[in-house]
Amino acid sequence: MYKELMKSIREYKRDSILSPIFVSLEVLMECIIPFITANLVNQIKVGCEFKVIAIYGVVLIVMAGLSLLFGALAGSAAATASTGFARNLRKDLFYKIQTYSFENIDKFSTPSLVTRMTTDITNVQNAYMMIIRVAVRCPLMLVFSFAMAFIMGGRMATIFLIVVPILGIGLFLVIRKVMPLFKKVFHKYDVLNNSIQENVKGMRVVKSFVREDYEKKKFEVAAADVCNDFTRAEKILAINNPLMQFCLYVVMVFVLSFGSYTIITSRGLDLDVGQFSSLLTYSFQILSSLMMVSMVFVMITMASESTHRIVEILREKSSLASPENALTEVKDGSIDFDHVSFKYSKKAKRMALSNIDLHIRSGETIGIIGGTGSSKSSLIQLIPRLYDATEGVVKVGGVDVRKYDIEALRNQVAVVLQKNVLFSGTIKENLRWGNKEATDEELIEACQLAQADEFISKFPQGYNTYIEQGGSNVSGGQKQRLCIARALLKKPKILILDDSTSAVDTKTDALIRKAFRSYIPETTKIIIAQRISSVEDADRIIVMENGFINAIGTHEQLLKENKIYQEVYTSQNKAGDQDA
């Protein structure tokens, strides 16, 4: 798991190696300083000259300066390495998610993916910084300080052999208790993010139904759940500090009392003042190192669950992939469904589509009508291979879609989905999603065909008008027309409109369909609609019901022979008469 994560270090290997090296040198300086100080104290005690004191002073200043320099270099290298590692990790995670199919996205959920790319990566970043700096410093400081304490203090240093295991066992028990809580809390973060995302996306609905209080309570429950788990974890972790203080004071009392007694009784023969002062310094270094070790373990404990969640994303393989020697040329826009059945999940009990047998000629205009839940959108999502058929074969241009390079196939199938999405940026930038090389003239032509040029021209900045995130500063109908223009710029072999003119009036809808016939006559056009007026001039109309094809025919044929179509037509015309 950690090997998978370490692949994201890449160009920051140098800083990742330099940081432990500088830390080692810093520790070496810090451990030698008390030894030199002890010798200086002993020299003063025996009445040395000022010259000797000055030499010792210069040596101590140089070593303190080197310690400061190495510490600063270690901190700089660790910061560069950890932030760079986090940047690469976010990039790798984002790139991996881009390869996912809709099935993979459904498996993890959007809020969970957001949590993994933010909170989880931040935890791993902090842990990585601790590992390459503090986790190197603490063991080295322990080893050096132990060695120096035994050199300087002799038998008295055995107190550390008693205190250190006590502190170690205490820290182990704390971490063992805390780890399950941290594992649990990250899953609750997903729930919290889901609540926030759902509320922000549906803010207009929340306000229109005056449901702010309900949403606040729902958020409070999720936030309180996270808070409670973190509080429990922090309460347990709080034991670290008093345990550390207890061990520190035990050592201090023992060293001060026993050390003072030894100096007095032996008259400085077994232990002198210099050794005594250095022993106190090493005591602080040993115990502070142990405390830092506990902090490292806590951070690694938090990050271990985050690491697992991140690696889960990196190891996930897209359920859709281009085959070897994939075809990159789509012959034409013909579409064939050969006894196709489909369900969204292997665990699903019923098929979303059942035994679909449908053949569409290249250049045909096909309308699809059906009630909510009749699987109209499910049908068209199999054409650009957003999902794979569970049973049967879907063909485009006479070839099984699974034999095409996915990118090549999707470049020839333009889909204007039911949920229209615009991205933050200018209108021009949004339109060029359809063709990044499109000229300004081509953009204007596509917008004229989609009946969007008229309202764009009224904007003060025209095609340079900035679209806010999610297209919040344009109306639903304007958003639909911009998305249609974007699709037209692809000049695809297949154009699919998934209820994409529902927010425009019937006159504009008719003008858009007329433009299709003149601008892309050879393109296969599939129009999913709720209004019969949007599909009545199609070459053929498909009536869907509960995942089955109920009937196929022209407007006139269905009006004579199909009950579902008759009912929809009658209900819509009555509504039209009443409005009139």
Coordinates of C-alpha atoms in Angstrom, one line a residue, residues 31-397:
C31 CA 24.0 15.8 21.5
I32 CA 27.6 16.9 21.5
I33 CA 26.9 20.4 23.0
P34 CA 26.0 19.1 26.5
F35 CA 29.2 17.0 26.5
I36 CA 31.3 20.0 25.6
T37 CA 29.4 22.1 28.2
A38 CA 30.2 19.5 30.9
N39 CA 33.9 19.7 30.1
L40 CA 33.7 23.5 30.2
V41 CA 32.1 23.4 33.7
N42 CA 34.8 21.0 34.9
Q43 CA 37.5 23.3 33.5
I44 CA 36.1 26.3 35.3
K45 CA 35.9 24.2 38.4
V46 CA 39.6 23.5 38.4
G47 CA 40.4 27.2 37.7
C48 CA 41.3 27.3 34.0
E49 CA 42.4 30.5 32.2
F50 CA 40.0 32.8 30.3
K51 CA 41.7 31.7 27.1
V52 CA 40.4 28.1 27.6
I53 CA 36.9 29.4 28.4
A54 CA 36.9 31.5 25.2
I55 CA 37.9 28.5 23.0
Y56 CA 35.1 26.5 24.5
G57 CA 32.7 29.4 24.0
V58 CA 33.6 29.7 20.3
V59 CA 33.2 26.0 19.8
L60 CA 29.8 26.0 21.4
I61 CA 28.7 29.0 19.4
V62 CA 29.8 27.4 16.1
M63 CA 28.1 24.1 17.0
A64 CA 24.9 25.9 18.0
G65 CA 25.0 27.8 14.7
L66 CA 25.5 24.6 12.8
S67 CA 22.6 23.0 14.7
L68 CA 20.4 26.0 13.8
L69 CA 21.5 25.8 10.1
F70 CA 21.0 22.1 9.8
G71 CA 17.6 22.4 11.5
A72 CA 16.5 25.2 9.1
L73 CA 17.7 23.2 6.0
A74 CA 15.9 20.1 7.3
G75 CA 12.7 22.1 7.8
S76 CA 12.9 23.6 4.3
A77 CA 13.6 20.3 2.6
A78 CA 10.8 18.5 4.6
A79 CA 8.3 21.3 3.7
T80 CA 9.3 21.2 0.0
A81 CA 9.2 17.4 -0.1
S82 CA 5.8 17.0 1.7
T83 CA 4.0 19.7 -0.2
G84 CA 5.3 18.5 -3.5
F85 CA 4.4 14.9 -2.6
A86 CA 0.9 16.1 -1.8
R87 CA 0.6 18.0 -5.1
N88 CA 1.7 15.0 -7.1
L89 CA -0.7 12.8 -5.1
R90 CA -3.6 15.1 -5.8
K91 CA -2.7 15.1 -9.4
D92 CA -2.4 11.3 -9.6
L93 CA -5.7 11.0 -7.8
F94 CA -7.5 13.5 -10.1
Y95 CA -6.0 11.9 -13.3
K96 CA -7.1 8.5 -12.0
I97 CA -10.6 9.6 -11.4
Q98 CA -10.7 11.1 -15.0
T99 CA -10.3 7.5 -16.3
Y100 CA -13.2 6.2 -14.2
S101 CA -16.4 5.1 -15.8
F102 CA -19.8 6.2 -14.4
E103 CA -19.9 2.8 -12.6
N104 CA -16.7 3.5 -10.7
I105 CA -17.9 7.0 -9.8
D106 CA -21.2 5.5 -8.5
K107 CA -19.2 3.0 -6.4
F108 CA -17.3 5.7 -4.4
S109 CA -19.7 8.6 -4.5
T110 CA -18.7 12.2 -5.3
P111 CA -18.5 13.4 -1.6
S112 CA -16.2 10.5 -0.7
L113 CA -13.9 11.3 -3.7
V114 CA -13.8 15.0 -2.6
T115 CA -12.9 14.0 1.0
R116 CA -10.1 11.7 -0.2
M117 CA -8.6 14.5 -2.4
T118 CA -8.7 17.1 0.4
T119 CA -8.8 15.9 4.0
D120 CA -7.1 12.5 3.4
I121 CA -4.3 13.9 1.3
T122 CA -3.7 16.6 3.9
N123 CA -3.4 13.9 6.6
V124 CA -0.9 12.0 4.5
Q125 CA 1.1 15.2 3.7
N126 CA 1.4 16.0 7.4
A127 CA 2.4 12.4 8.2
Y128 CA 5.0 12.4 5.5
M129 CA 6.6 15.6 6.8
M130 CA 6.7 14.0 10.3
I131 CA 8.3 10.8 8.9
I132 CA 11.1 12.4 7.0
R133 CA 12.0 14.8 9.8
V134 CA 10.6 14.1 13.3
A135 CA 10.5 10.3 12.9
V136 CA 14.2 10.4 11.9
R137 CA 15.1 13.0 14.6
C138 CA 13.5 11.2 17.6
P139 CA 15.2 7.7 17.3
L140 CA 18.6 9.3 16.6
M141 CA 18.2 11.7 19.5
L142 CA 17.2 8.7 21.7
V143 CA 20.1 6.6 20.7
F144 CA 22.7 9.4 21.0
S145 CA 21.3 10.8 24.3
F146 CA 21.1 7.3 25.8
A147 CA 24.7 6.6 24.9
M148 CA 25.9 10.0 26.2
A149 CA 23.8 9.7 29.3
F150 CA 25.5 6.4 30.2
I151 CA 28.9 7.8 29.3
M152 CA 28.4 10.9 31.5
G153 CA 26.2 9.4 34.3
G154 CA 27.2 5.8 34.6
R155 CA 24.9 3.8 36.9
M156 CA 22.5 6.7 37.4
A157 CA 21.5 6.5 33.7
T158 CA 19.7 3.2 34.5
I159 CA 16.7 5.2 35.5
F160 CA 15.9 5.6 31.8
L161 CA 15.8 1.8 31.4
I162 CA 12.9 1.9 33.9
V163 CA 11.0 5.0 32.8
V164 CA 11.2 4.6 29.0
P165 CA 9.4 1.2 29.0
I166 CA 6.6 2.7 31.2
L167 CA 6.2 5.6 28.8
G168 CA 6.4 3.3 25.7
I169 CA 3.8 0.9 27.0
G170 CA 1.5 3.8 27.9
L171 CA 1.8 5.3 24.4
F172 CA 1.2 2.0 22.8
L173 CA -2.1 1.5 24.8
V174 CA -3.2 5.0 23.9
I175 CA -2.5 4.5 20.2
R176 CA -4.2 1.1 20.2
K177 CA -7.3 2.7 21.6
V178 CA -7.3 5.7 19.3
M179 CA -6.8 4.0 16.0
P180 CA -10.3 2.5 15.5
L181 CA -11.8 5.9 16.3
F182 CA -9.8 7.6 13.5
K183 CA -10.7 4.9 11.1
K184 CA -14.4 5.5 11.8
V185 CA -14.3 9.3 11.7
F186 CA -13.2 9.5 8.0
H187 CA -16.2 7.6 6.8
K188 CA -18.3 10.1 8.7
Y189 CA -16.5 12.9 6.9
D190 CA -18.0 11.5 3.7
V191 CA -21.5 11.8 5.2
L192 CA -20.7 15.4 6.3
N193 CA -19.4 16.4 2.8
N194 CA -22.5 14.8 1.2
S195 CA -24.8 16.9 3.4
I196 CA -22.9 20.1 2.4
Q197 CA -22.7 19.3 -1.3
E198 CA -26.4 18.3 -1.5
N199 CA -27.5 21.5 0.3
V200 CA -25.3 23.8 -1.8
K201 CA -26.4 22.2 -5.1
G202 CA -30.1 22.3 -4.1
M203 CA -30.0 25.7 -2.4
R204 CA -32.8 27.1 -4.7
V205 CA -35.0 24.2 -3.8
V206 CA -34.2 24.5 -0.1
K207 CA -35.1 28.2 0.0
S208 CA -38.2 27.8 -2.2
F209 CA -39.6 25.1 0.2
V210 CA -38.4 27.0 3.3
R211 CA -36.4 24.0 4.5
E212 CA -33.4 25.8 5.9
D213 CA -34.1 24.7 9.5
Y214 CA -34.4 21.0 8.4
E215 CA -31.1 21.2 6.5
K216 CA -29.4 22.9 9.4
K217 CA -30.5 20.1 11.7
K218 CA -29.3 17.5 9.2
F219 CA -25.9 19.2 9.0
E220 CA -25.7 19.5 12.8
V221 CA -26.3 15.8 13.2
A222 CA -23.5 14.9 10.7
A223 CA -21.1 17.5 12.2
A224 CA -21.9 16.4 15.8
D225 CA -21.1 12.8 14.8
V226 CA -17.7 13.8 13.5
C227 CA -17.1 16.1 16.5
N228 CA -18.0 13.3 19.0
D229 CA -15.6 10.8 17.5
F230 CA -12.8 13.3 17.4
T231 CA -13.5 14.4 21.0
R232 CA -13.3 10.8 22.2
A233 CA -10.0 10.4 20.3
E234 CA -8.6 13.6 21.6
K235 CA -9.5 12.8 25.2
I236 CA -7.6 9.6 24.9
L237 CA -4.6 11.3 23.3
A238 CA -4.7 13.9 26.1
I239 CA -3.3 11.1 28.4
N240 CA 0.0 11.5 26.5
N241 CA 0.9 14.8 28.1
P242 CA 0.4 13.9 31.8
L243 CA 2.1 10.6 31.2
M244 CA 5.1 12.4 29.7
Q245 CA 5.1 14.9 32.6
F246 CA 5.0 12.1 35.2
C247 CA 8.0 10.3 33.6
L248 CA 9.8 13.6 33.3
Y249 CA 9.3 14.5 37.0
V250 CA 10.3 11.0 38.1
V251 CA 13.6 11.3 36.2
M252 CA 14.2 14.9 37.5
V253 CA 13.5 13.9 41.1
F254 CA 15.8 10.9 40.8
V255 CA 18.6 12.7 39.0
L256 CA 18.5 15.7 41.2
S257 CA 18.3 13.8 44.5
F258 CA 20.5 10.9 43.7
G259 CA 22.9 13.0 41.7
S260 CA 23.3 15.6 44.4
Y261 CA 23.8 12.8 47.0
T262 CA 26.5 11.2 44.9
I263 CA 28.4 14.5 44.3
I264 CA 28.3 15.3 48.0
T265 CA 29.3 11.9 49.3
S266 CA 31.9 11.2 46.7
R267 CA 33.1 14.8 46.7
G268 CA 32.9 14.9 42.9
L269 CA 34.9 11.7 42.4
D270 CA 32.0 9.5 41.1
L271 CA 30.0 12.4 39.6
D272 CA 31.0 16.0 39.2
V273 CA 29.0 19.1 38.5
G274 CA 29.7 19.1 34.7
Q275 CA 28.5 15.5 34.3
F276 CA 25.5 16.2 36.5
S277 CA 24.4 19.2 34.3
S278 CA 24.9 17.3 31.1
L279 CA 22.9 14.3 32.5
L280 CA 20.0 16.7 33.2
T281 CA 20.1 17.9 29.6
Y282 CA 20.2 14.4 28.2
S283 CA 17.2 13.5 30.4
F284 CA 15.2 16.3 28.8
Q285 CA 16.3 15.2 25.3
I286 CA 15.4 11.6 25.8
L287 CA 11.9 12.3 27.3
S288 CA 11.1 15.0 24.8
S289 CA 12.1 12.6 22.0
L290 CA 9.7 10.0 23.3
M291 CA 7.0 12.6 23.4
M292 CA 7.7 13.5 19.8
V293 CA 7.6 9.8 18.9
S294 CA 4.1 9.6 20.4
M295 CA 3.0 12.5 18.2
V296 CA 4.5 10.8 15.2
F297 CA 2.5 7.6 16.0
V298 CA -0.7 9.6 16.4
M299 CA -0.1 11.3 13.1
I300 CA 0.7 8.1 11.3
T301 CA -2.4 6.4 12.9
M302 CA -4.6 9.2 11.4
A303 CA -2.8 9.0 8.1
S304 CA -2.9 5.2 7.8
E305 CA -6.7 5.2 7.3
S306 CA -6.3 8.1 4.9
T307 CA -3.6 6.2 3.0
H308 CA -5.8 3.2 2.7
R309 CA -8.6 5.3 1.2
I310 CA -6.3 7.1 -1.2
V311 CA -4.7 3.8 -2.4
E312 CA -8.1 2.4 -2.9
I313 CA -8.7 5.1 -5.5
L314 CA -5.3 4.6 -7.2
R315 CA -5.7 0.8 -7.4
E316 CA -9.3 1.0 -8.7
K317 CA -9.4 0.0 -12.4
S318 CA -12.0 1.5 -14.7
S319 CA -14.7 -0.9 -15.6
L320 CA -14.4 0.5 -19.1
A321 CA -11.1 0.3 -21.1
S322 CA -10.0 0.5 -24.7
P323 CA -8.9 -2.9 -26.0
E324 CA -5.5 -3.7 -27.5
N325 CA -5.3 -2.7 -31.2
A326 CA -8.5 -0.6 -30.7
L327 CA -10.2 0.8 -33.8
T328 CA -9.9 4.6 -34.1
E329 CA -12.1 5.2 -37.1
V330 CA -15.9 5.2 -36.9
K331 CA -17.3 4.4 -40.3
D332 CA -20.7 6.1 -40.0
G333 CA -23.5 6.9 -37.6
S334 CA -25.5 3.6 -37.8
I335 CA -26.5 2.1 -34.5
D336 CA -27.5 -1.4 -33.7
F337 CA -28.8 -2.9 -30.4
D338 CA -28.7 -6.7 -30.7
H339 CA -30.8 -8.2 -27.9
V340 CA -29.3 -5.8 -25.3
S341 CA -30.0 -6.0 -21.6
F342 CA -28.4 -3.7 -19.0
K343 CA -28.3 -3.1 -15.3
Y344 CA -26.3 -0.5 -13.4
S345 CA -24.8 -2.9 -10.8
K346 CA -24.0 -6.6 -10.7
K347 CA -25.9 -6.6 -7.4
A348 CA -29.1 -5.0 -9.0
K349 CA -32.0 -7.4 -9.1
R350 CA -33.8 -6.0 -12.1
M351 CA -32.6 -4.9 -15.5
A352 CA -32.8 -1.2 -16.4
L353 CA -33.1 -2.3 -20.1
S354 CA -34.4 -5.7 -21.3
N355 CA -33.9 -7.4 -24.7
I356 CA -33.5 -4.2 -26.7
D357 CA -33.4 -5.0 -30.5
L358 CA -33.1 -1.8 -32.4
H359 CA -31.4 -0.8 -35.7
I360 CA -30.9 2.8 -36.7
R361 CA -29.5 3.8 -40.1
S362 CA -26.8 6.5 -40.4
G363 CA -28.3 9.9 -40.9
E364 CA -31.7 9.0 -39.4
T365 CA -33.5 11.2 -36.9
I366 CA -34.9 9.1 -34.1
G367 CA -37.3 10.3 -31.4
I368 CA -37.6 8.6 -28.0
I369 CA -40.7 9.0 -25.9
G370 CA -41.5 7.4 -22.6
G371 CA -42.5 8.1 -19.0
T372 CA -40.2 8.8 -16.1
G373 CA -38.2 5.6 -15.3
S374 CA -38.8 4.1 -18.7
S375 CA -34.9 3.9 -19.1
K376 CA -34.6 6.4 -22.1
S377 CA -31.4 7.8 -20.7
S378 CA -30.0 4.3 -19.9
L379 CA -30.5 3.4 -23.6
I380 CA -28.5 6.3 -25.1
Q381 CA -25.7 6.0 -22.5
L382 CA -24.7 2.6 -24.0
I383 CA -24.0 4.3 -27.4
P384 CA -20.9 6.3 -26.4
R385 CA -20.0 3.5 -24.0
L386 CA -20.6 5.5 -20.8
Y387 CA -21.7 2.0 -19.6
D388 CA -21.3 -1.4 -21.1
A389 CA -24.2 -3.6 -22.0
T390 CA -24.8 -6.5 -19.5
E391 CA -26.1 -8.8 -22.2
G392 CA -26.1 -8.5 -26.0
V393 CA -24.1 -6.2 -28.3
V394 CA -24.2 -2.4 -29.0
K395 CA -22.8 -1.5 -32.4
V396 CA -21.8 1.8 -33.9
G397 CA -20.8 2.0 -37.6

